[in-house]
PDB file of C-alpha atoms in Angstrom:
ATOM      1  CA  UNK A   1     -92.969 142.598 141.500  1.00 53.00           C
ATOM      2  CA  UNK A   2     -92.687 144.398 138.303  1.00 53.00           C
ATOM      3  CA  UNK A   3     -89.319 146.740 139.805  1.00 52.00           C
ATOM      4  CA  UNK A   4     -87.977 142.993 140.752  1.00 50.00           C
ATOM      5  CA  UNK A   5     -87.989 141.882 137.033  1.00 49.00           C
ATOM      6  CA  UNK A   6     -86.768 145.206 135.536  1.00 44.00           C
ATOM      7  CA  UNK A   7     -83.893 144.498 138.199  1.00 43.00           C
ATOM      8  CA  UNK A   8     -83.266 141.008 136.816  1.00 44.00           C
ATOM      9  CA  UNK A   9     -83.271 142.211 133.438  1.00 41.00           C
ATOM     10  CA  UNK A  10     -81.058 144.500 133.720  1.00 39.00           C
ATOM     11  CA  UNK A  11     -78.568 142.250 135.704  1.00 38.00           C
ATOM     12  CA  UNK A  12     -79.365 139.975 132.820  1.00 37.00           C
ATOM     13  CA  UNK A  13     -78.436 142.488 130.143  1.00 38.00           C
ATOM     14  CA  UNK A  14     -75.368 143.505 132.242  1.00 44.00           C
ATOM     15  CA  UNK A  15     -73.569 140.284 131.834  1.00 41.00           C
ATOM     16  CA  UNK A  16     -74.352 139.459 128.405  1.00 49.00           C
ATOM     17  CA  UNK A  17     -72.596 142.944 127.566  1.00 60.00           C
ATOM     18  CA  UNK A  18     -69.707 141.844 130.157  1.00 56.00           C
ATOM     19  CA  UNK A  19     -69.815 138.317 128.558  1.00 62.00           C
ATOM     20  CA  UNK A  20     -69.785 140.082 124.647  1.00 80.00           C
ATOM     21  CA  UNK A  21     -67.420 142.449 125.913  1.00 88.00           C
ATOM     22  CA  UNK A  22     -64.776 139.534 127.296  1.00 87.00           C
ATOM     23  CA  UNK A  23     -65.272 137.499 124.022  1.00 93.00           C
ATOM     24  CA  UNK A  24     -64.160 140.397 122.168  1.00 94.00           C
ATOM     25  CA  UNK A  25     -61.174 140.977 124.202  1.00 96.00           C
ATOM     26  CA  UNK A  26     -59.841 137.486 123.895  1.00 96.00           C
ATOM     27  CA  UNK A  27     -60.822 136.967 120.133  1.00 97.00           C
ATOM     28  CA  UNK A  28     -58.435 139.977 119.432  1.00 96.00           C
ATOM     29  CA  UNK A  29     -55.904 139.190 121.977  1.00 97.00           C
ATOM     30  CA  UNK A  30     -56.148 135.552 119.919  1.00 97.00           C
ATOM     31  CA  UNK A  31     -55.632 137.155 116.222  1.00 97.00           C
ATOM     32  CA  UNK A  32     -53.032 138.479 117.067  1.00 97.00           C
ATOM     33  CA  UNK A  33     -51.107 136.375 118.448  1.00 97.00           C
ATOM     34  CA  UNK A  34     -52.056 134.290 115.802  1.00 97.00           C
ATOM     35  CA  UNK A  35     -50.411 137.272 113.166  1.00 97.00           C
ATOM     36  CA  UNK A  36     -47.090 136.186 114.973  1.00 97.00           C
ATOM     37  CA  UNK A  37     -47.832 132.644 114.362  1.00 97.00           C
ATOM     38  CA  UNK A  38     -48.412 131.494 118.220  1.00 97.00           C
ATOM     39  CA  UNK A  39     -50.483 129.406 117.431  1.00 97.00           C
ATOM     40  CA  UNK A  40     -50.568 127.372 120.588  1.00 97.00           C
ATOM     41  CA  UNK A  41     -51.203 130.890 122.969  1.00 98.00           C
ATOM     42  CA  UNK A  42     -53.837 131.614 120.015  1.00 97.00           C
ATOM     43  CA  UNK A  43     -55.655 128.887 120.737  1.00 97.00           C
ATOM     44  CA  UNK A  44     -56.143 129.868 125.102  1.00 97.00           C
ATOM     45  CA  UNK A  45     -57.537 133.122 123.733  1.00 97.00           C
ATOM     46  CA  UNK A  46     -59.695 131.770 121.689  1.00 97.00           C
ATOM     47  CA  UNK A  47     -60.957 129.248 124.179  1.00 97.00           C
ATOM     48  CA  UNK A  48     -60.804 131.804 126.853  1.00 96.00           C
ATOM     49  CA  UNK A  49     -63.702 133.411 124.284  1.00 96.00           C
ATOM     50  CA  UNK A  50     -65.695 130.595 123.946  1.00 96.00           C
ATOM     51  CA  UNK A  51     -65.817 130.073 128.399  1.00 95.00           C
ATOM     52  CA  UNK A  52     -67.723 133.767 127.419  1.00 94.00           C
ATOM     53  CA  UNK A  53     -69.739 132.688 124.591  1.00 95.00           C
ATOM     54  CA  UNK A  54     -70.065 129.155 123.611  1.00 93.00           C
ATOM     55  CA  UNK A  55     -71.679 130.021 120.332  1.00 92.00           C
ATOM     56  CA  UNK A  56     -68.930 132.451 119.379  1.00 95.00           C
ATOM     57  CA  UNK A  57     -68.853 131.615 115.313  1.00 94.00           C
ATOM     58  CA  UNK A  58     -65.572 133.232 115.233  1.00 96.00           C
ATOM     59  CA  UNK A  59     -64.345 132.192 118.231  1.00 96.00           C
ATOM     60  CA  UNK A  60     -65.487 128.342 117.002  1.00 97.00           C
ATOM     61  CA  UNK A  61     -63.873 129.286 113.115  1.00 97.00           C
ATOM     62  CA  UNK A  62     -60.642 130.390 114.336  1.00 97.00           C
ATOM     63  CA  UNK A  63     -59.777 127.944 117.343  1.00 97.00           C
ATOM     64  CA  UNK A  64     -60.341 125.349 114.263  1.00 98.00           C
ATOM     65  CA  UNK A  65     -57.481 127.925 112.433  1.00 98.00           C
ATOM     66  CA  UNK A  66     -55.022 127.614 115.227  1.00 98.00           C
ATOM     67  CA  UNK A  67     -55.607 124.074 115.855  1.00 98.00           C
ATOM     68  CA  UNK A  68     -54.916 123.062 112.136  1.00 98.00           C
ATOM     69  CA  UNK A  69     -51.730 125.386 111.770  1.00 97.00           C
ATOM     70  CA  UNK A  70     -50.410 123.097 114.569  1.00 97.00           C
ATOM     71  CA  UNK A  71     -51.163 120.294 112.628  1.00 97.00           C
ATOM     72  CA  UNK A  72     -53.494 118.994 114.751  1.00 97.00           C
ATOM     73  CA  UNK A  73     -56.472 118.515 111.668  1.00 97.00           C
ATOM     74  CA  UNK A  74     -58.853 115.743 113.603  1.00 97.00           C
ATOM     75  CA  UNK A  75     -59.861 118.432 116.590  1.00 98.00           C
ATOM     76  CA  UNK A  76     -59.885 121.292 113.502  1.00 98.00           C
ATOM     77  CA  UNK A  77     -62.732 119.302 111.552  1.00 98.00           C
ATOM     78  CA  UNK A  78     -64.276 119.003 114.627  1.00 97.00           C
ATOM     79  CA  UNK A  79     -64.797 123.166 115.202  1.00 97.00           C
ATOM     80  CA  UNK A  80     -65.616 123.872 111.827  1.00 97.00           C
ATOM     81  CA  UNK A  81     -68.117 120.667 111.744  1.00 96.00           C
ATOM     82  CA  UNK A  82     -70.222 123.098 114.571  1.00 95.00           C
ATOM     83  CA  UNK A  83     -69.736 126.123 111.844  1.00 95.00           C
ATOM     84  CA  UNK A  84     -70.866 123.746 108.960  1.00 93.00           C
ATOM     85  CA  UNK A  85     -73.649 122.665 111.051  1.00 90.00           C
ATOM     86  CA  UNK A  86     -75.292 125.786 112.813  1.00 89.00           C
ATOM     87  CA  UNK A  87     -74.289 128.684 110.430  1.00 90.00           C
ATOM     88  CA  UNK A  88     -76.717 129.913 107.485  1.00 91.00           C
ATOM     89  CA  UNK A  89     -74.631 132.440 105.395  1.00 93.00           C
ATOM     90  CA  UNK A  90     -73.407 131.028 102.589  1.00 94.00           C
ATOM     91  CA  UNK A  91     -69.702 132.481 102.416  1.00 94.00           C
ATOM     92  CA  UNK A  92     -68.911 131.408 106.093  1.00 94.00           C
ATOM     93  CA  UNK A  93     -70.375 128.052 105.507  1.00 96.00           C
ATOM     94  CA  UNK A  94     -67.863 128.195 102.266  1.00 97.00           C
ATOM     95  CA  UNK A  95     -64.892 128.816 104.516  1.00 97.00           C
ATOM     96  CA  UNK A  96     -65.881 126.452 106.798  1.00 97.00           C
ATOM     97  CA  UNK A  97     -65.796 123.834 103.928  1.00 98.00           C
ATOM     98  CA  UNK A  98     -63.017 125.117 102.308  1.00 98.00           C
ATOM     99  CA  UNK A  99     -60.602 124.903 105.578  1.00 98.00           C
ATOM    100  CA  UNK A 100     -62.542 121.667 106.585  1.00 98.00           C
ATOM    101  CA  UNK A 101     -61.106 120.377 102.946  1.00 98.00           C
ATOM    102  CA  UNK A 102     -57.488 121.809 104.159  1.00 98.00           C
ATOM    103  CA  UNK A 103     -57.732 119.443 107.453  1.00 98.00           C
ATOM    104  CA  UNK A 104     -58.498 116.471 105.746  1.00 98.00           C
ATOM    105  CA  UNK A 105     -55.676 117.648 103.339  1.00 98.00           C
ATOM    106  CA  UNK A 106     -53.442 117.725 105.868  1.00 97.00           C
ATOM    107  CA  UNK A 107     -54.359 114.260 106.827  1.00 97.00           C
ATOM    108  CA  UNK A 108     -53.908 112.970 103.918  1.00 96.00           C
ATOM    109  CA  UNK A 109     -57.466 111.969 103.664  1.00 97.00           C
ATOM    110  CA  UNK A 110     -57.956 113.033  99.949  1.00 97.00           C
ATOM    111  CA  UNK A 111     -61.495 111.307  99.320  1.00 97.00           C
ATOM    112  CA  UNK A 112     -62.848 113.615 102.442  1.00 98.00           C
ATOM    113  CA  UNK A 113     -60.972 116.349 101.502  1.00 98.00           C
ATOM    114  CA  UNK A 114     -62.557 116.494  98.010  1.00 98.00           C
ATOM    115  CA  UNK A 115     -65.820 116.386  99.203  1.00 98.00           C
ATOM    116  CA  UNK A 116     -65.654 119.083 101.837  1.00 98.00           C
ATOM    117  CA  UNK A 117     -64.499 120.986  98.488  1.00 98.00           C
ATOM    118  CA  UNK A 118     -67.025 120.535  96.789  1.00 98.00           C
ATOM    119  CA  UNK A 119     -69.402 121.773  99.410  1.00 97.00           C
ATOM    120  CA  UNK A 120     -67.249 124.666  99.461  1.00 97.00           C
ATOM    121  CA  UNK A 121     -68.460 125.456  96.120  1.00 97.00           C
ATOM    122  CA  UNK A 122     -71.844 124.526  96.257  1.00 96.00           C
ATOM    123  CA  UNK A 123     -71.997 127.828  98.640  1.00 96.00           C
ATOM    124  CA  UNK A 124     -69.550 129.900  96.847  1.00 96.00           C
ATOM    125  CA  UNK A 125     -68.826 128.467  93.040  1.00 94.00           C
ATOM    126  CA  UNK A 126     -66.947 131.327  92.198  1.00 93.00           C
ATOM    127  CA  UNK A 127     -64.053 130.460  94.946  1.00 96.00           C
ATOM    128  CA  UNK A 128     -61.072 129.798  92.331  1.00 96.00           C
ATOM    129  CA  UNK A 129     -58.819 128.939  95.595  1.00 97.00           C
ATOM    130  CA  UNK A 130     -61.208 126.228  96.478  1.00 97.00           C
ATOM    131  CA  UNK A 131     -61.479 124.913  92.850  1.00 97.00           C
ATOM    132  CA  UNK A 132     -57.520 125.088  92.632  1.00 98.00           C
ATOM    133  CA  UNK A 133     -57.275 122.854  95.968  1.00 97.00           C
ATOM    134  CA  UNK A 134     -60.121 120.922  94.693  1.00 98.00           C
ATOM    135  CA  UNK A 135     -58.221 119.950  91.881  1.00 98.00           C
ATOM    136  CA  UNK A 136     -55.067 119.522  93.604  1.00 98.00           C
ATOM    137  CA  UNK A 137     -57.021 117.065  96.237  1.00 98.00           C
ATOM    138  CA  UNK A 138     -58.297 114.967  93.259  1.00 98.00           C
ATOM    139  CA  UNK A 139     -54.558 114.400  91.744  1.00 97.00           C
ATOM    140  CA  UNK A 140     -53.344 113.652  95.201  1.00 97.00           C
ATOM    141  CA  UNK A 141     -55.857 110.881  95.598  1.00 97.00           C
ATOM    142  CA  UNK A 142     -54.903 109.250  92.393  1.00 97.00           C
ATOM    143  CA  UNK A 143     -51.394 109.610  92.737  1.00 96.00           C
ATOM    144  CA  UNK A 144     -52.479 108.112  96.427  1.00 95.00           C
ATOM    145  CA  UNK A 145     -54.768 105.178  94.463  1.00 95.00           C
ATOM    146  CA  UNK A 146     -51.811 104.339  91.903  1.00 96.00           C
ATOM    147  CA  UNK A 147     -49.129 103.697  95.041  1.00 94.00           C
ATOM    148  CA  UNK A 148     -51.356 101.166  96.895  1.00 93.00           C
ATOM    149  CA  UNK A 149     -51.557  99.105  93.679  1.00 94.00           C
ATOM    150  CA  UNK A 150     -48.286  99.421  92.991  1.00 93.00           C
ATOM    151  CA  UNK A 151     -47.378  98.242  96.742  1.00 93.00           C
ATOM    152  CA  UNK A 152     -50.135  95.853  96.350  1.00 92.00           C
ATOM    153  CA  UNK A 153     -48.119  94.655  92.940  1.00 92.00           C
ATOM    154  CA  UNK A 154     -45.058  94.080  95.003  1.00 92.00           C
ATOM    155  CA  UNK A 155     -46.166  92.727  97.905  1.00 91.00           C
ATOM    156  CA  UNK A 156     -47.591  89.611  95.879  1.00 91.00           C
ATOM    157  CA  UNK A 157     -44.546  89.604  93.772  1.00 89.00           C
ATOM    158  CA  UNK A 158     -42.747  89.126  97.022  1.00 91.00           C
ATOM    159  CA  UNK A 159     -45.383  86.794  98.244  1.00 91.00           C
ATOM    160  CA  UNK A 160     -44.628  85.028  94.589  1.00 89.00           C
ATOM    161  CA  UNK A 161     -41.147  84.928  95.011  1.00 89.00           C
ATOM    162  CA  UNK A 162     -41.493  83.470  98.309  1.00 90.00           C
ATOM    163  CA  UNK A 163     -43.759  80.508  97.550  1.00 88.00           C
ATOM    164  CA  UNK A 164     -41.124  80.003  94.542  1.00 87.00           C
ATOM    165  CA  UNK A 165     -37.960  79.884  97.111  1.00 86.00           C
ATOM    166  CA  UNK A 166     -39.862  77.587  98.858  1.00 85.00           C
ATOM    167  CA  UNK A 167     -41.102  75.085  96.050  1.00 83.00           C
ATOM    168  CA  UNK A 168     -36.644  75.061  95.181  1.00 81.00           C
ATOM    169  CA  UNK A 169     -35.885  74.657  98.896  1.00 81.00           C
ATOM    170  CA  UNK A 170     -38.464  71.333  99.279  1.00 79.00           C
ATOM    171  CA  UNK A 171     -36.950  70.047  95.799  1.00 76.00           C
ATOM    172  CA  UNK A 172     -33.641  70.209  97.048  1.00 76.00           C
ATOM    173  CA  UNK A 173     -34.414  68.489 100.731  1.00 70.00           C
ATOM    174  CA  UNK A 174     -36.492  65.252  98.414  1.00 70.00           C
ATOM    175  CA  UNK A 175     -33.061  63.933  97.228  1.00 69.00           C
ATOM    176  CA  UNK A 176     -31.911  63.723 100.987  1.00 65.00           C
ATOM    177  CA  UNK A 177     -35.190  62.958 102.314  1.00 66.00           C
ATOM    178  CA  UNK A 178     -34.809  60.097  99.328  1.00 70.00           C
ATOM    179  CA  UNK A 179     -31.720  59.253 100.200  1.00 69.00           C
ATOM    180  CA  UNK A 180     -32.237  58.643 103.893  1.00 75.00           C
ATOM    181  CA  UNK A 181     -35.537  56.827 103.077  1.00 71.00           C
ATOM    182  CA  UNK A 182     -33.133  54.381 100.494  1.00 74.00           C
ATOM    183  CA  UNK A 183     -30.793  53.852 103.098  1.00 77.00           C
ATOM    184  CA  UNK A 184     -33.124  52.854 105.861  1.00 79.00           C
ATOM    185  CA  UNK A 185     -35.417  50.597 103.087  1.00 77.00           C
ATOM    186  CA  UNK A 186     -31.694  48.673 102.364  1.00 76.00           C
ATOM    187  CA  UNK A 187     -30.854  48.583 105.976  1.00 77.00           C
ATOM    188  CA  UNK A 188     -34.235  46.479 107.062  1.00 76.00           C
ATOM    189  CA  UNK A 189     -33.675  44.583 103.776  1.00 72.00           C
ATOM    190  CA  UNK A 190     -30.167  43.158 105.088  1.00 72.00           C
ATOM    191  CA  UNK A 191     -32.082  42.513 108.312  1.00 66.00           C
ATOM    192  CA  UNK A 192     -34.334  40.676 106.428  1.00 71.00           C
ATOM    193  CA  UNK A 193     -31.980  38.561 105.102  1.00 75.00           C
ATOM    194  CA  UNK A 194     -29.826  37.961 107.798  1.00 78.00           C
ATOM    195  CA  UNK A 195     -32.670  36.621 109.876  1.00 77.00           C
ATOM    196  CA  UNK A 196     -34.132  34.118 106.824  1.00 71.00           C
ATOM    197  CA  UNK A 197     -30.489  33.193 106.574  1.00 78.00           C
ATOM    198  CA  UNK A 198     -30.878  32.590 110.392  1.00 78.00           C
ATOM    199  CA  UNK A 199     -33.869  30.867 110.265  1.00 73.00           C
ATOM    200  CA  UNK A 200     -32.424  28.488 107.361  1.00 74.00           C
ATOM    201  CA  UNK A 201     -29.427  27.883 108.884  1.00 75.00           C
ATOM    202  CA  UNK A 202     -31.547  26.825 111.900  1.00 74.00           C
ATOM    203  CA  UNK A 203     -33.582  24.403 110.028  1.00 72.00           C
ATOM    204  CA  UNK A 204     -30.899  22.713 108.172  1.00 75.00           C
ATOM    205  CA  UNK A 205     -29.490  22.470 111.423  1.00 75.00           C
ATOM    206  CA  UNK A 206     -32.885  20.940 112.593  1.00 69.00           C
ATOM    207  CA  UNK A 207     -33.336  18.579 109.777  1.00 70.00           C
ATOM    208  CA  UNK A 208     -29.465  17.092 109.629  1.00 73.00           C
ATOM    209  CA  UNK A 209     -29.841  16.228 113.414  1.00 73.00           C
ATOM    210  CA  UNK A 210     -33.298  14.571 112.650  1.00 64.00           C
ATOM    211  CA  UNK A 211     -31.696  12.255 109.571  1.00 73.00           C
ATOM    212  CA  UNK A 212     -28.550  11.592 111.919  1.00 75.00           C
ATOM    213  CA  UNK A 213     -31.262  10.016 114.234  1.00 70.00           C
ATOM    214  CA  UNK A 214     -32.901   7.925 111.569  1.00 63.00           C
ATOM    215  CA  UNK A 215     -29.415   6.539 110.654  1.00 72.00           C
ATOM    216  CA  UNK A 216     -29.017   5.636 114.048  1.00 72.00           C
ATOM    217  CA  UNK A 217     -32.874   3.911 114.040  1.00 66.00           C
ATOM    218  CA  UNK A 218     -31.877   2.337 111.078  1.00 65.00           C
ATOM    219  CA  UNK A 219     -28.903   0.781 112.142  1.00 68.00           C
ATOM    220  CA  UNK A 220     -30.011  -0.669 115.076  1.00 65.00           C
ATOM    221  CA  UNK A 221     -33.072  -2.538 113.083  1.00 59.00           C
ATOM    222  CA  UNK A 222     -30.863  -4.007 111.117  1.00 56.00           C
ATOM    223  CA  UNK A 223     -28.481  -5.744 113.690  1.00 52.00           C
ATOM    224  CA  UNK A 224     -29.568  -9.160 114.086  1.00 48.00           C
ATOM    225  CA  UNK A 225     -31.685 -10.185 117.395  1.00 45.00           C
ATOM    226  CA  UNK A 226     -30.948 -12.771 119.666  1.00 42.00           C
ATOM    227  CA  UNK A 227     -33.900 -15.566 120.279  1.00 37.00           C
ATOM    228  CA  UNK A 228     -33.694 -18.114 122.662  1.00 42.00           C
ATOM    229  CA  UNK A 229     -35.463 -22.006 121.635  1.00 32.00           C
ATOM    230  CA  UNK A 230     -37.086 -23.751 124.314  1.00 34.00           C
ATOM    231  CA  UNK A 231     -36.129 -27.161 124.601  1.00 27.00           C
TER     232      UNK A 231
END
């Protein structure tokens, strides 16, 4: 029993060496191809690393590297995020910061990018570079803060220009609309009075046959009758 665990041991111990010796291999392979700026056949090696060791802090620090120098800064953050969150000594949590600050730099991100600074320096206050892009981040954001309000600015001055095109559009339909409205009043209103004039008409015509008949009625009362005597 005891000869079968020295055996698995020493299996054991044989592939972690093979596994630390095939991390190495593709960590250097990976810096230098990053030296010539590959960045993309960078990034396999370093991969290729972590399938050996998934808690490689350099294989974890510099896939962030070549993922950020091809501008890819969302799936950057997200390697040095495991560096920021596992790693204890205080200058490789700084340059974990500092190039987390870079990504959100290069996302224009400035209010992230500031902080990730300033944790930077919290770890390693002497770090000029970090202070220098700390400062730069916090001009950035301003300059970013002063163009909203100035599109904000425009966009209601457009909005305001607008409503005011709008208000001179409706006062130059009300004359027509006025107009029309005029012309349609005046139109019943010589309805109207062609249908009283109608109606009068009709009623004269009514009452002058009605006083022809009483002349008639008249008339005839006042012929004499004929009466006959009985003798």
């Amino acid at each position: 029993m005891r000869s079968i665990g020295i055996v698995t041991f020493l299996f054991l111990f044989s592939l972690s060496i093979f596994a630390q010796k095939a991390e190495r291999k593709h960590i250097r392979e990976g810096n230098a191809l990053y030296k010539e700026e590959k960045f993309t056949e960078a990034e396999i090696e370093y991969r290729k690393a972590l399938e050996a060791d998934r808690q490689s802090p350099e294989g974890i620090f510099n896939l962030g590297n070549s993922l950020f120098k091809q501008e890819k800064p969302k799936e950057a953050i997200e390697q040095y995020q495991q560096i920021t969150g596992t790693e204890k000594d205080s200058l490789r949590l700084s340059s974990a910061w500092h190039n987390t600050g870079n990504a959100h730099m290069q996302a224009q991100d400035f209010g992230k990018a500031i902080e990730a600074y300033k944790q930077a320096l919290i770890h390693n206050y002497k770090d000029d570079q970090t202070r220098y892009n700390l400062a730069m981040a916090q001009a950035m954001l301003k300059k970013q803060q002063q163009q909203q309000e100035q599109e904000q600015e425009q966009q209601q001055e457009q909005e305001q220009q607008e409503e005011q095109q709008q208000k001179e559009q409706q006062e130059q339909e009300r004359p027509e609309q006025q107009n029309q409205a005029e012309q349609q009043e005046q139109q019943q209103e010589q309805i109207s009075r062609e249908k009283a004039q109608q109606l009068l008409d009709a009623l004269m015509q009514d009452e002058q046959e009605v006083q022809e008949k009483v002349k008639k009625l008249q008339m005839q009362n006042s012929q004499p009758k004929k009466t006959e005597k009985d003798w």
